[in-house]
Coordinates of C-alpha atoms and ligand atoms in Angstrom, one line a residue:
X1 CA -0.3 -0.6 -0.5
X2 CA 1.0 3.7 -0.6
X3 CA 1.1 5.4 2.6
X4 CA 1.1 9.1 3.5
X5 CA 2.2 10.0 7.0
X6 CA 1.6 13.9 7.8
X7 CA 4.0 14.7 11.0
X8 CA 7.5 13.5 11.3
X9 CA 7.9 13.8 15.5
X10 CA 7.8 11.1 17.7
X11 CA 4.3 9.4 17.1
X12 CA 4.1 9.7 12.6
X13 CA 7.9 8.2 12.7
X14 CA 7.1 5.7 15.1
X15 CA 4.6 4.5 12.5
X16 CA 6.0 5.2 9.8
X17 CA 8.2 2.7 10.8
X18 CA 5.7 0.5 11.7
X19 CA 4.4 0.5 8.2
X20 CA 7.1 0.3 6.7
X21 CA 8.6 -3.1 8.5
X22 CA 5.4 -5.0 7.2
X23 CA 6.0 -3.7 3.5
X24 CA 4.2 -0.6 3.2
X25 CA 5.3 2.2 0.8
X26 CA 5.7 5.4 2.7
X27 CA 5.9 9.3 2.5
X28 CA 6.5 11.1 5.4
X29 CA 5.2 15.0 5.3
X30 CA 7.2 17.6 7.7
X31 CA 7.1 21.5 7.7
X32 CA 10.1 21.7 9.9
X33 CA 12.6 22.3 6.9
X34 CA 14.9 19.3 7.0
X35 CA 14.0 19.2 10.7
X36 CA 12.3 15.8 11.9
X37 CA 11.2 15.3 16.0
X38 CA 8.5 17.4 16.1
X39 CA 8.4 19.2 19.7
X40 CA 11.4 16.9 20.6
X41 CA 13.0 17.9 17.6
X42 CA 17.0 20.2 18.9
X43 CA 19.3 22.5 17.4
X44 CA 22.7 22.2 17.3
X45 CA 24.6 23.6 20.1
X46 CA 28.3 22.5 19.6
X47 CA 29.6 19.7 18.1
X48 CA 26.1 18.2 19.9
X49 CA 21.9 19.5 19.9
X50 CA 20.4 20.1 22.8
X51 CA 16.6 19.9 22.8
X52 CA 14.3 23.1 21.6
X53 CA 11.8 21.9 24.5
X54 CA 13.3 20.5 27.3
X55 CA 12.6 16.9 27.5
X56 CA 13.6 13.9 29.7
X57 CA 11.8 10.4 29.6
X58 CA 10.5 8.0 32.9
X59 CA 12.3 4.6 33.5
X60 CA 8.6 3.2 33.3
X61 CA 8.3 4.7 29.2
X62 CA 9.3 1.3 27.5
X63 CA 7.5 2.3 24.1
X64 CA 10.0 4.5 22.8
X65 CA 12.8 3.2 25.2
X66 CA 12.3 0.1 22.6
X67 CA 12.5 2.2 20.1
X68 CA 15.6 3.7 21.5
X69 CA 17.0 0.0 21.5
X70 CA 15.9 -0.9 18.3
X71 CA 17.9 1.8 16.9
X72 CA 20.8 0.8 19.0
X73 CA 21.0 3.9 21.0
X74 CA 20.7 2.0 25.0
X75 CA 24.0 2.2 25.7
X76 CA 23.7 6.2 25.2
X77 CA 20.5 6.0 27.6
X78 CA 21.9 8.1 30.5
X79 CA 19.4 7.8 33.9
X80 CA 20.2 10.2 36.4
X81 CA 18.8 11.0 39.9
X82 CA 17.1 14.6 40.1
X83 CA 17.5 17.2 42.1
X84 CA 13.5 19.2 42.1
X85 CA 12.8 22.5 43.9
X86 CA 10.0 24.5 44.2
X87 CA 9.9 28.3 44.7
X88 CA 7.2 29.5 47.3
X89 CA 7.0 32.6 48.8
X90 CA 10.0 33.9 47.0
X91 CA 12.0 30.9 48.7
X92 CA 13.2 27.6 47.6
X93 CA 12.2 24.6 49.1
X94 CA 14.0 21.3 48.1
X95 CA 11.2 19.1 46.0
X96 CA 12.5 15.1 45.6
X97 CA 11.6 13.0 47.6
X98 CA 8.6 12.6 49.4
X99 CA 10.6 13.7 52.4
X100 CA 10.8 16.8 51.0
X101 CA 7.3 16.8 50.9
X102 CA 6.7 15.6 54.4
X103 CA 9.2 18.8 56.1
X104 CA 7.6 21.5 53.6
X105 CA 7.1 24.4 56.6
X106 CA 4.7 26.8 54.0
X107 CA 2.2 23.4 54.9
X108 CA 0.1 22.3 57.5
X109 CA 2.0 19.1 59.3
X110 CA -0.9 17.7 58.3
X111 CA -1.7 18.8 54.4
X112 CA 2.0 17.1 54.6
X113 CA 1.3 14.4 55.6
X114 CA -2.0 14.2 53.2
X115 CA 0.5 14.7 50.6
X116 CA 2.7 12.1 50.3
X117 CA 0.1 9.7 50.8
X118 CA -1.6 10.5 47.4
X119 CA 1.7 10.5 45.4
X120 CA 2.0 7.0 47.4
X121 CA -1.8 5.5 47.1
X122 CA -2.4 7.3 43.6
X123 CA -0.4 3.7 41.7
X124 CA -2.8 1.0 43.9
X125 CA -6.0 3.4 41.7
X126 CA -7.1 0.4 39.3
X127 CA -9.9 2.2 37.8
X128 CA -9.4 6.1 37.3
X129 CA -13.1 6.6 35.7
X130 CA -15.1 7.7 39.3
X131 CA -12.1 10.9 39.0
X132 CA -13.7 11.9 35.7
X133 CA -16.6 14.3 37.0
X134 CA -14.4 15.7 39.7
X135 CA -12.0 18.6 38.4
X136 CA -8.0 18.3 39.2
X137 CA -8.6 21.5 42.4
X138 CA -11.3 19.3 44.0
X139 CA -9.3 16.2 43.8
X140 CA -7.0 17.6 44.9
X141 CA -8.9 19.4 48.2
X142 CA -9.8 16.1 48.8
X143 CA -6.8 14.0 49.1
X144 CA -4.0 16.9 50.2
X145 CA -6.3 19.0 52.7
X146 CA -7.5 22.8 51.6
X147 CA -4.0 24.7 53.0
X148 CA -2.1 22.2 51.0
X149 CA -4.0 23.1 48.0
X150 CA -4.0 26.8 48.3
X151 CA -0.3 26.4 49.0
X152 CA 1.0 24.5 46.2
X153 CA -1.1 23.0 44.2
X154 CA -3.5 26.0 43.3
X155 CA -0.3 27.7 41.6
X156 CA 1.0 24.8 40.2
X157 CA -2.4 23.8 38.0
X158 CA -2.1 27.6 37.2
X159 CA 0.9 27.6 36.7
X160 CA 0.3 25.3 33.8
X161 CA -3.1 25.4 32.7
X162 CA -3.8 29.2 32.9
X163 CA -7.7 30.5 33.7
X164 CA -8.5 27.0 32.5
X165 CA -6.9 25.1 35.7
X166 CA -10.6 24.6 37.4
X167 CA -11.6 22.9 34.3
X168 CA -9.2 20.7 34.6
X169 CA -10.0 16.7 35.0
X170 CA -9.2 14.9 38.5
X171 CA -8.0 12.0 36.3
X172 CA -4.3 14.5 34.9
X173 CA -3.6 15.3 38.5
X174 CA -4.1 11.6 39.4
X175 CA -1.7 10.8 36.6
X176 CA 1.0 13.0 37.4
X177 CA 1.0 11.4 40.9
X178 CA 1.2 8.0 40.0
X179 CA 4.0 9.0 37.8
X180 CA 5.8 9.6 40.0
X181 CA 4.8 7.4 42.0
X182 CA 5.5 5.3 39.9
X183 CA 9.3 5.6 38.6
X184 CA 11.0 5.1 41.6
X185 CA 13.3 2.9 42.4
X186 CA 12.9 3.2 46.5
X187 CA 10.6 5.4 47.7
X188 CA 12.8 7.7 47.9
X189 CA 14.8 7.5 44.4
X190 CA 13.9 8.6 41.6
X191 CA 15.4 8.7 37.8
X192 CA 14.9 10.3 34.7
X193 CA 16.3 9.4 31.4
X194 CA 18.0 11.7 29.4
X195 CA 19.4 10.5 25.3
X196 CA 23.5 11.6 24.7
X197 CA 22.9 14.3 22.2
X198 CA 19.3 14.2 22.4
X199 CA 16.6 12.5 21.8
X200 CA 16.5 14.3 18.2
X201 CA 19.2 11.8 17.5
X202 CA 17.0 9.1 17.7
X203 CA 14.4 11.1 15.8
X204 CA 17.0 11.3 12.9
X205 CA 18.2 7.7 12.9
X206 CA 15.0 6.6 12.5
X207 CA 14.9 9.0 9.4
X208 CA 18.0 7.8 8.1
X209 CA 16.9 4.1 8.5
X210 CA 13.1 4.9 7.3
X211 CA 15.2 6.2 4.1
X212 CA 17.7 2.9 3.3
X213 CA 14.2 0.9 3.6
X214 CA 12.7 3.2 0.5
X215 CA 10.6 5.8 2.2
X216 CA 9.9 9.3 0.9
X217 CA 10.7 12.5 3.2
X218 CA 9.0 15.1 1.7
X219 CA 10.1 18.7 3.5
X220 CA 7.2 20.4 2.4
X221 CA 3.7 21.0 4.8
X222 CA 0.6 19.2 3.9
X223 CA -1.7 21.7 3.1
X224 CA -5.1 19.8 2.1
X225 CA -5.8 16.7 1.5
X226 CA -9.1 15.2 -0.1
X227 CA -11.3 11.9 0.1
X228 CA -11.5 10.6 -3.5
X229 CA -13.2 6.9 -4.2
X230 CA -11.8 5.0 -1.2
X231 CA -8.3 7.1 -2.1
X232 CA -6.8 9.8 -0.2
X233 CA -5.3 12.7 -2.0
X234 CA -2.8 14.6 -0.3
X235 CA -2.0 17.7 -1.3
X236 CA 1.5 20.0 -0.5
X237 CA 3.6 22.7 -2.6
X238 CA 5.0 19.5 -4.8
X239 CA 1.8 18.8 -6.2
X240 CA -1.2 16.2 -4.9
X241 CA -1.1 12.5 -4.4
X242 CA -2.5 9.9 -3.9
X243 CA -2.8 7.9 -1.0
X244 CA -4.3 4.7 -0.2
X245 CA -4.8 5.6 3.2
X246 CA -3.0 8.8 4.9
X247 CA -2.1 8.9 9.3
X248 CA -2.2 12.7 10.3
X249 CA -0.4 13.4 14.0
X250 CA -0.3 17.3 14.8
X251 CA -3.0 18.6 16.3
X252 CA -6.9 18.2 15.5
X253 CA -7.9 21.7 14.8
X254 CA -4.8 21.7 11.9
X255 CA -6.6 18.8 10.2
X256 CA -9.7 20.6 10.5
X257 CA -7.9 23.3 8.2
X258 CA -6.6 21.5 5.6
X259 CA -9.8 18.9 5.1
X260 CA -13.4 19.4 4.1
X261 CA -15.5 18.0 7.4
X262 CA -19.3 18.2 7.7
X263 CA -20.1 20.8 10.6
X264 CA -19.8 18.5 13.3
X265 CA -16.9 16.4 13.5
X266 CA -15.5 20.5 13.3
X267 CA -17.2 20.8 16.8
X268 CA -15.9 17.6 18.1
X269 CA -12.2 18.2 17.4
X270 CA -11.3 21.7 18.2
X271 CA -12.9 21.0 21.5
X272 CA -9.7 19.8 23.2
X273 CA -8.6 23.1 24.0
X274 CA -4.2 22.9 23.4
X275 CA -2.3 25.4 25.9
X276 CA 0.9 27.6 24.2
X277 CA 4.5 26.8 25.5
X278 CA 7.3 29.4 25.3
X279 CA 10.3 28.4 25.4
X280 CA 13.4 30.7 26.6
X281 CA 16.8 29.1 26.1
X282 CA 19.6 30.3 28.0
X283 CA 23.1 29.8 26.7
X284 CA 25.7 30.4 30.2
X285 CA 28.9 30.8 31.2
X286 CA 27.4 29.9 34.6
X287 CA 25.7 27.7 36.7
X288 CA 23.0 29.1 38.5
X289 CA 21.7 26.6 40.2
X290 CA 22.3 22.9 41.8
X291 CA 18.9 22.0 40.9
X292 CA 18.1 20.3 37.9
X293 CA 14.1 21.2 38.2
X294 CA 12.6 24.2 39.5
X295 CA 8.9 24.5 39.9
X296 CA 8.5 28.8 40.6
X297 CA 4.5 28.2 42.0
X298 CA 4.3 32.1 42.5
X299 CA 1.5 34.1 41.6
X300 CA 2.3 36.7 38.9
X301 CA 5.9 34.8 37.7
X302 CA 6.8 34.6 34.3
X303 CA 7.3 32.0 33.4
X304 CA 6.8 28.5 35.6
X305 CA 9.2 26.5 34.7
X306 CA 13.1 26.3 35.7
X307 CA 15.0 24.6 34.1
X308 CA 18.6 23.9 34.4
X309 CA 19.8 21.1 32.2
X310 CA 23.5 20.9 32.4
X311 CA 22.5 20.2 36.1
X312 CA 21.3 16.6 35.4
X313 CA 23.8 16.2 32.2
X314 CA 27.3 16.7 32.3
X315 CA 28.5 16.6 28.6
X316 CA 31.3 17.0 27.7
X317 CA 30.1 17.5 23.9
X318 CA 28.9 21.3 25.8
X319 CA 32.5 22.2 26.3
X320 CA 31.6 25.4 29.8
X321 CA 28.1 26.3 28.4
X322 CA 25.4 25.0 31.3
X323 CA 22.1 25.6 29.5
X324 CA 19.0 26.4 30.8
X325 CA 15.6 26.5 30.1
X326 CA 12.3 28.5 31.5
X327 CA 8.8 27.9 30.3
X328 CA 5.7 29.7 30.2
X329 CA 2.0 28.0 29.4
X330 CA -0.2 30.5 28.2
X331 CA -3.2 30.6 25.7
X332 CA -1.8 31.4 21.7
X333 CA -4.1 34.0 21.3
X334 CA -2.9 36.3 25.0
X335 CA -0.4 38.8 24.6
X336 CA 2.3 37.5 25.8
X337 CA 1.7 34.4 23.5
X338 CA 2.1 37.6 20.6
X339 CA 4.9 39.7 22.2
X340 CA 8.6 39.7 20.9
X341 CA 11.5 37.1 21.6
X342 CA 13.2 41.2 22.5
X343 CA 10.0 41.9 25.2
X344 CA 9.9 37.8 26.7
X345 CA 13.8 37.7 27.4
X346 CA 13.5 41.1 28.6
X347 CA 10.6 39.9 31.4
X348 CA 12.5 35.9 31.6
X349 CA 15.6 37.4 32.3
X350 CA 14.3 40.5 35.0
X351 CA 12.3 37.5 37.2
X352 CA 15.5 35.2 36.8
X353 CA 17.0 37.9 38.6
X354 CA 14.9 38.3 41.7
X355 CA 14.8 34.3 42.0
X356 CA 18.7 34.0 41.6
X357 CA 20.5 37.7 42.6
X358 CA 23.9 36.4 41.7
X359 CA 22.3 35.6 38.1
X360 CA 24.8 37.5 36.0
X361 CA 23.7 38.5 32.8
X362 CA 26.6 39.1 31.5
X363 CA 28.3 35.3 31.6
X364 CA 25.3 34.7 29.4
X365 CA 26.9 33.9 25.3
X366 CA 23.1 32.8 23.9
X367 CA 19.0 32.9 24.2
X368 CA 16.7 32.0 22.8
X369 CA 13.1 32.2 22.3
X370 CA 11.4 28.5 21.2
X371 CA 7.3 28.9 21.4
X372 CA 4.7 25.7 20.4
X373 CA 1.3 27.0 19.4
X374 CA 0.2 23.3 20.2
X375 CA 1.9 22.3 23.0
X376 CA -0.1 21.4 26.2
X377 CA -3.7 19.4 25.7
X378 CA -6.5 20.7 28.7
X379 CA -7.3 17.7 29.7
X380 CA -11.1 18.1 30.3
X381 CA -14.1 16.9 32.7
X382 CA -15.0 13.7 31.4
X383 CA -12.5 13.4 28.7
X384 CA -12.8 10.3 27.8
X385 CA -16.2 11.0 26.6
X386 CA -14.1 14.1 24.2
X387 CA -11.7 11.6 22.6
X388 CA -11.4 11.7 18.7
X389 CA -11.3 8.6 17.3
X390 CA -8.7 7.0 15.0
X391 CA -10.5 7.3 11.8
X392 CA -11.3 10.5 10.4
X393 CA -14.7 11.2 8.0
X394 CA -12.4 10.9 5.1
X395 CA -12.3 6.6 4.9
X396 CA -8.8 5.9 5.0
X397 CA -8.2 9.4 6.7
X398 CA -6.9 9.2 10.1
X399 CA -6.0 10.9 12.9
X400 CA -3.3 10.0 15.8
X401 CA -2.3 13.6 17.7
X402 CA -1.7 13.8 21.7
X403 CA -5.1 15.0 22.2
X404 CA -6.7 11.4 21.7
X405 CA -3.9 10.1 24.7
X406 CA -5.9 9.6 27.2
X407 CA -5.4 8.8 31.2
X408 CA -2.3 9.3 30.2
X409 CA -1.0 12.6 29.4
X410 CA 1.1 13.9 26.3
X411 CA 4.8 12.8 26.1
X412 CA 7.1 10.5 23.3
X413 CA 6.9 7.1 25.1
X414 CA 3.4 8.0 24.8
X415 CA 3.7 9.5 21.0
X416 CA 5.6 6.2 20.3
X417 CA 3.1 4.2 21.4
X418 CA 0.3 5.5 19.4
X419 CA 1.7 5.7 16.5
X420 CA 2.5 1.6 16.4
X421 CA -1.1 0.9 18.0
X422 CA -2.1 3.2 14.9
X423 CA 0.0 1.7 12.1
X424 CA -1.5 -1.6 13.3
X425 CA -4.9 -0.9 12.4
X426 CA -4.4 0.9 9.5
X427 CA -1.7 -1.9 8.0
X428 CA -4.2 -4.7 9.3
X429 CA -7.7 -2.6 7.6
X430 CA -8.1 -4.6 4.1
X431 CA -8.5 -1.8 1.5
Ligands
LIG1 C1 7.6 22.1 26.3 C2 7.4 20.9 26.4 C3 8.1 19.3 27.0 C4 7.8 18.9 27.2 N1 9.4 17.6 27.5 C5 8.8 16.3 27.1 C6 9.2 15.7 28.5 O1 10.2 16.1 29.1 N2 9.0 14.2 28.7 C7 8.4 13.6 27.3 O2 8.8 12.7 26.7 N3 7.5 14.3 26.3 C8 8.3 16.5 26.4 N4 7.2 16.7 25.4 C9 5.9 16.3 24.6 C10 6.7 15.9 23.7 O3 7.2 16.7 23.0 C11 5.4 15.3 22.6 O4 4.3 14.5 23.6 C12 6.0 14.3 21.3 O5 6.6 15.4 20.8 C13 4.4 14.5 20.6 O6 4.6 14.1 19.4 P1 4.1 13.9 18.3 O7 4.2 13.4 17.5 O8 2.5 13.4 18.9 O9 3.6 15.6 17.2 P2 4.5 16.5 17.6 O10 6.0 16.6 18.5 O11 3.8 17.9 17.3 O12 4.7 16.1 16.1 C14 4.0 16.4 14.7 C15 4.5 17.1 13.9 O13 3.3 17.5 13.0 C16 3.9 18.7 12.2 N5 3.5 19.2 11.2 C17 1.8 19.7 11.7 N6 0.9 20.1 10.6 C18 1.9 19.6 9.6 C19 1.8 20.2 7.6 N7 0.1 20.8 7.3 N8 2.8 19.5 7.4 C20 3.3 18.4 7.4 N9 3.7 18.4 9.2 C21 3.0 19.0 10.0 C22 4.9 19.6 13.1 O14 5.5 20.5 12.4 C23 5.5 18.5 13.7 O15 6.4 18.2 13.0 C24 7.0 18.1 26.2 C25 5.8 18.8 24.9 C26 6.6 20.8 25.2 C27 6.1 21.0 24.6

């Protein structure tokens, strides 16, 4: 069969690889000029690459680990115990282990105990459906108490989902607790994984293996998709090509812009709202903190995450450079998302200097802003009822997007898992 795959991110590449192994002829379309990896793509620094958006994986991420192994990269996986922190009321506290949670002075003793218990118990929940109708706020108050919610979780939810925080489902936060509780080797030790040279290497090798197997990669955006008598016609600047089947792997709203779908499907497709992300990368001569991941749980903070990547990964190829990411989630229409790079840098640098008075601007060698419009689906109440099926109204055109991952949240592992799953469905469906 001739199959078009639109999007060379983790899901599209994983699907293409599975279909190619099953003997199908693949053409992969990607908007980004000569770049693979989607949101997990990277930029060159010295002789290596660094992520455009910070990435790590967990020990439980078996699908992406399988793919890493299949591409011969397991030897380059680095597993490190992170040091995490949280800024609360202008003070930086350690926030790595259940013990850190239990000793956090900002929250009452009972609140701390209940938070620790909630993280530990989350992995024992077998049926999440009872939480689907409860929002994250009420779930957190019920499990950890009002004091802990007000002091910690409220700010965390707002920092990630902004004005949509109160519509986020309890399932989303339960799943985060579960992930953190179940990826620990023992109760106090969590390991995070990173691929030396960045995860982009995985996707680049995969793209090359696909080409070696006869797949074509077209670095042009797809501009239109139509059904035609059971075939799928895909258009790009290179013209229109007829395929037996096609798979779209970016946001449902983007697919709606390419196809003449019935209004009812369009309404369902845009139901899931996405938050956009602004991520600033700073390359500096200075080590700013000794933490990997710091959550900035303070109202009014312009960024919600401070990630000092080089405190997790020490790579000789970075030379003496320290790599820091500052991240903020907003709506695409928010004036801050629309602001110029220089304006955003100005605001971020100023706040960074307030958080870390020792931060030296003159040590900064380079800094840049990356933006992703479709960065994080907002998992709302009773989400299972709103998930789109893989099949679309156009016969043999399929959709596999981040918004269809549930009850887990977005992540490379689930994108690879979904890519493999849809590949099996597509190859087994008779023409
Ligand atoms: C700030 C941030 C931090 C993250 N941190 C982590 C982390 O720590 N660990 C982790 O595992 N995951 C993390 N993720 C999530 C991870 O990056 C995603 O889950 C994963 O990249 C999703 O893969 P995908 O293939 O489904 O989608 P995408 O990566 O979005 O790929 C879709 C591709 O489709 C292409 N495309 C869109 N429209 C068209 C068109 N018309 N024609 C051709 N091509 C098109 C896009 O250019 C893109 O390359 C993070 C994401 C963000 C934004």
